[in-house]
Amino acid sequence: EINAQIDYLCTLTFTKDAETGVYLACNQAFAEYAHKETPEGVVGLTDAEIFDAETARHFVEDDKTALSLSKPYVFFEDVPDAAGNQRQFQTTKLKYTDASGRACLLGMCEDMTDMVRIQHENAMTKEAYETAVSSGLMYNRIAQTLARDYTDMFQVNTDTEEFIEYRRTPKPDEAPSTSQTPT
């Protein structure tokens, strides 16, 4: 019954033998992250047998940190799944002793990938909006300046010293401008 409830959690959960690093149990969500059909496909394997060498090393180091602490180890991580797809997790690892006296490690990973992607998209949208507003204000000021009988206006980038010249074309009854474009 507990395993059935764990399988329906959105959180990836697993239990490892603290000494060997062998997976003792996991839920379906973790099995899918490990690209296994069922939790039984994960049980009995180590990180090195499931993930690439760098990711496996990362997980082993996090396990060592969690096992050295007397309280839960909570952290954020960017790690690939077994197929190499980048994911973002809030992970909690906790050491405990099972009923037979074996030292174990419980892991719970909340997948934050979609939330991080949405936050990034929102930030990009906000930045694009602010850029559009800024550009709109700039073009509005250019139009106002040229409408005030100015014939030439320069927009200068003070960092690069590059400039853009805006020139109002004279009306048919006006004399042409005698200003020269600087080089």
GROMACS .gro file of C-alpha atoms in nm:
model
  183
    1GLU     CA    1   0.000   0.000   0.000
    2ILE     CA    2   0.283   0.240   0.082
    3ASN     CA    3   0.457   0.159  -0.249
    4ALA     CA    4   0.132   0.228  -0.436
    5GLN     CA    5   0.102   0.568  -0.267
    6ILE     CA    6   0.467   0.652  -0.337
    7ASP     CA    7   0.418   0.573  -0.708
    8TYR     CA    8   0.150   0.841  -0.733
    9LEU     CA    9   0.368   1.117  -0.586
   10CYS     CA   10   0.505   1.370  -0.830
   11THR     CA   11   0.831   1.354  -0.640
   12LEU     CA   12   1.100   1.110  -0.750
   13THR     CA   13   1.179   0.890  -0.450
   14PHE     CA   14   1.440   0.624  -0.390
   15THR     CA   15   1.618   0.434  -0.116
   16LYS     CA   16   1.980   0.320  -0.135
   17ASP     CA   17   2.203   0.104   0.075
   18ALA     CA   18   2.431   0.365   0.237
   19GLU     CA   19   2.737   0.141   0.223
   20THR     CA   20   2.716   0.004  -0.133
   21GLY     CA   21   2.507   0.270  -0.308
   22VAL     CA   22   2.279   0.000  -0.450
   23TYR     CA   23   1.919   0.108  -0.505
   24LEU     CA   24   1.685  -0.083  -0.273
   25ALA     CA   25   1.358   0.073  -0.390
   26CYS     CA   26   1.221   0.363  -0.593
   27ASN     CA   27   0.890   0.488  -0.724
   28GLN     CA   28   0.773   0.483  -1.086
   29ALA     CA   29   0.868   0.850  -1.135
   30PHE     CA   30   1.231   0.775  -1.045
   31ALA     CA   31   1.229   0.465  -1.267
   32GLU     CA   32   1.117   0.683  -1.558
   33TYR     CA   33   1.389   0.938  -1.478
   34ALA     CA   34   1.638   0.650  -1.488
   35HIS     CA   35   1.480   0.540  -1.820
   36LYS     CA   36   1.367   0.207  -1.681
   37GLU     CA   37   1.018   0.067  -1.738
   38THR     CA   38   0.951  -0.016  -1.374
   39PRO     CA   39   1.110   0.034  -1.033
   40GLU     CA   40   1.226  -0.327  -1.048
   41GLY     CA   41   1.457  -0.221  -1.333
   42VAL     CA   42   1.637   0.016  -1.095
   43VAL     CA   43   1.655  -0.204  -0.783
   44GLY     CA   44   1.995  -0.371  -0.748
   45LEU     CA   45   2.179  -0.115  -0.964
   46THR     CA   46   2.416   0.164  -0.865
   47ASP     CA   47   2.435   0.518  -1.003
   48ALA     CA   48   2.731   0.416  -1.222
   49GLU     CA   49   2.516   0.146  -1.384
   50ILE     CA   50   2.233   0.387  -1.465
   51PHE     CA   51   2.386   0.728  -1.535
   52ASP     CA   52   2.690   0.867  -1.717
   53ALA     CA   53   3.013   0.877  -1.514
   54GLU     CA   54   2.998   1.249  -1.430
   55THR     CA   55   2.634   1.236  -1.313
   56ALA     CA   56   2.698   0.918  -1.113
   57ARG     CA   57   2.998   1.083  -0.944
   58HIS     CA   58   2.781   1.387  -0.862
   59PHE     CA   59   2.515   1.166  -0.699
   60VAL     CA   60   2.775   0.972  -0.497
   61GLU     CA   61   2.926   1.297  -0.365
   62ASP     CA   62   2.580   1.425  -0.265
   63ASP     CA   63   2.514   1.091  -0.091
   64LYS     CA   64   2.838   1.126   0.108
   65THR     CA   65   2.740   1.476   0.217
   66ALA     CA   66   2.391   1.362   0.322
   67LEU     CA   67   2.532   1.065   0.515
   68SER     CA   68   2.771   1.294   0.704
   69LEU     CA   69   2.488   1.513   0.833
   70SER     CA   70   2.257   1.455   1.128
   71LYS     CA   71   1.967   1.632   0.957
   72PRO     CA   72   1.815   1.619   0.607
   73TYR     CA   73   2.035   1.754   0.328
   74VAL     CA   74   1.825   1.984   0.104
   75PHE     CA   75   1.974   2.134  -0.212
   76PHE     CA   76   1.902   2.237  -0.572
   77GLU     CA   77   2.075   2.068  -0.861
   78ASP     CA   78   2.089   2.069  -1.240
   79VAL     CA   79   2.150   1.714  -1.356
   80PRO     CA   80   2.077   1.512  -1.668
   81ASP     CA   81   1.850   1.209  -1.668
   82ALA     CA   82   1.974   0.872  -1.795
   83ALA     CA   83   1.910   0.987  -2.155
   84GLY     CA   84   2.107   1.311  -2.107
   85ASN     CA   85   1.810   1.552  -2.085
   86GLN     CA   86   1.890   1.835  -1.842
   87ARG     CA   87   1.660   1.857  -1.537
   88GLN     CA   88   1.639   2.084  -1.234
   89PHE     CA   89   1.555   1.932  -0.896
   90GLN     CA   90   1.506   2.033  -0.538
   91THR     CA   91   1.652   1.730  -0.368
   92THR     CA   92   1.630   1.611  -0.010
   93LYS     CA   93   1.849   1.324   0.111
   94LEU     CA   94   1.821   1.175   0.456
   95LYS     CA   95   2.008   0.892   0.624
   96TYR     CA   96   1.815   0.637   0.828
   97THR     CA   97   1.845   0.284   0.962
   98ASP     CA   98   1.601   0.023   0.832
   99ALA     CA   99   1.430  -0.246   1.042
  100SER     CA  100   1.722  -0.486   0.996
  101GLY     CA  101   1.976  -0.228   1.120
  102ARG     CA  102   2.116  -0.147   0.774
  103ALA     CA  103   2.222   0.215   0.710
  104CYS     CA  104   2.017   0.355   0.424
  105LEU     CA  105   1.969   0.677   0.235
  106LEU     CA  106   1.626   0.812   0.141
  107GLY     CA  107   1.612   1.052  -0.151
  108MET     CA  108   1.325   1.273  -0.268
  109CYS     CA  109   1.363   1.492  -0.574
  110GLU     CA  110   1.099   1.743  -0.675
  111ASP     CA  111   1.128   1.813  -1.047
  112MET     CA  112   1.148   2.192  -1.089
  113THR     CA  113   1.234   2.180  -1.461
  114ASP     CA  114   0.903   2.317  -1.589
  115MET     CA  115   0.886   2.584  -1.320
  116VAL     CA  116   1.241   2.700  -1.398
  117ARG     CA  117   1.160   2.703  -1.772
  118ILE     CA  118   0.843   2.908  -1.712
  119GLN     CA  119   1.031   3.155  -1.490
  120HIS     CA  120   1.298   3.189  -1.759
  121GLU     CA  121   1.035   3.244  -2.029
  122ASN     CA  122   0.861   3.504  -1.811
  123ALA     CA  123   1.190   3.686  -1.757
  124MET     CA  124   1.261   3.679  -2.131
  125THR     CA  125   0.909   3.806  -2.206
  126LYS     CA  126   0.946   4.086  -1.952
  127GLU     CA  127   1.284   4.181  -2.096
  128ALA     CA  128   1.141   4.181  -2.452
  129TYR     CA  129   0.849   4.395  -2.335
  130GLU     CA  130   1.081   4.644  -2.164
  131THR     CA  131   1.299   4.658  -2.475
  132ALA     CA  132   0.995   4.721  -2.694
  133VAL     CA  133   0.872   4.996  -2.462
  134SER     CA  134   1.218   5.153  -2.456
  135SER     CA  135   1.245   5.134  -2.837
  136GLY     CA  136   0.895   5.276  -2.872
  137LEU     CA  137   0.984   5.570  -2.649
  138MET     CA  138   1.304   5.629  -2.844
  139TYR     CA  139   1.123   5.632  -3.180
  140ASN     CA  140   0.853   5.855  -3.033
  141ARG     CA  141   1.120   6.105  -2.926
  142ILE     CA  142   1.284   6.087  -3.269
  143ALA     CA  143   0.951   6.161  -3.439
  144GLN     CA  144   0.882   6.451  -3.200
  145THR     CA  145   1.228   6.596  -3.256
  146LEU     CA  146   1.203   6.576  -3.635
  147ALA     CA  147   0.853   6.728  -3.623
  148ARG     CA  148   0.990   7.039  -3.446
  149ASP     CA  149   1.164   7.180  -3.754
  150TYR     CA  150   1.490   7.004  -3.686
  151THR     CA  151   1.635   6.871  -4.008
  152ASP     CA  152   1.903   6.643  -3.863
  153MET     CA  153   1.929   6.443  -3.546
  154PHE     CA  154   2.201   6.204  -3.433
  155GLN     CA  155   2.169   5.913  -3.195
  156VAL     CA  156   2.516   5.838  -3.059
  157ASN     CA  157   2.620   5.521  -2.880
  158THR     CA  158   2.867   5.661  -2.626
  159ASP     CA  159   3.026   5.320  -2.569
  160THR     CA  160   3.113   5.247  -2.932
  161GLU     CA  161   3.102   5.604  -3.067
  162GLU     CA  162   2.882   5.479  -3.349
  163PHE     CA  163   2.593   5.698  -3.451
  164ILE     CA  164   2.274   5.694  -3.651
  165GLU     CA  165   2.166   6.004  -3.839
  166TYR     CA  166   1.796   6.080  -3.875
  167ARG     CA  167   1.721   6.342  -4.140
  168ARG     CA  168   1.388   6.498  -4.214
  169THR     CA  169   1.326   6.532  -4.586
  170PRO     CA  170   1.238   6.890  -4.670
  171LYS     CA  171   0.892   6.976  -4.791
  172PRO     CA  172   0.868   7.092  -5.155
  173ASP     CA  173   0.840   7.461  -5.054
  174GLU     CA  174   1.140   7.445  -4.813
  175ALA     CA  175   1.503   7.503  -4.900
  176PRO     CA  176   1.716   7.188  -4.873
  177SER     CA  177   1.933   7.142  -4.565
  178THR     CA  178   2.293   7.254  -4.600
  179SER     CA  179   2.427   7.041  -4.314
  180GLN     CA  180   2.681   6.776  -4.390
  181THR     CA  181   2.694   6.427  -4.249
  182PRO     CA  182   3.004   6.383  -4.029
  183THR     CA  183   3.234   6.093  -4.104
   0.00000   0.00000   0.00000
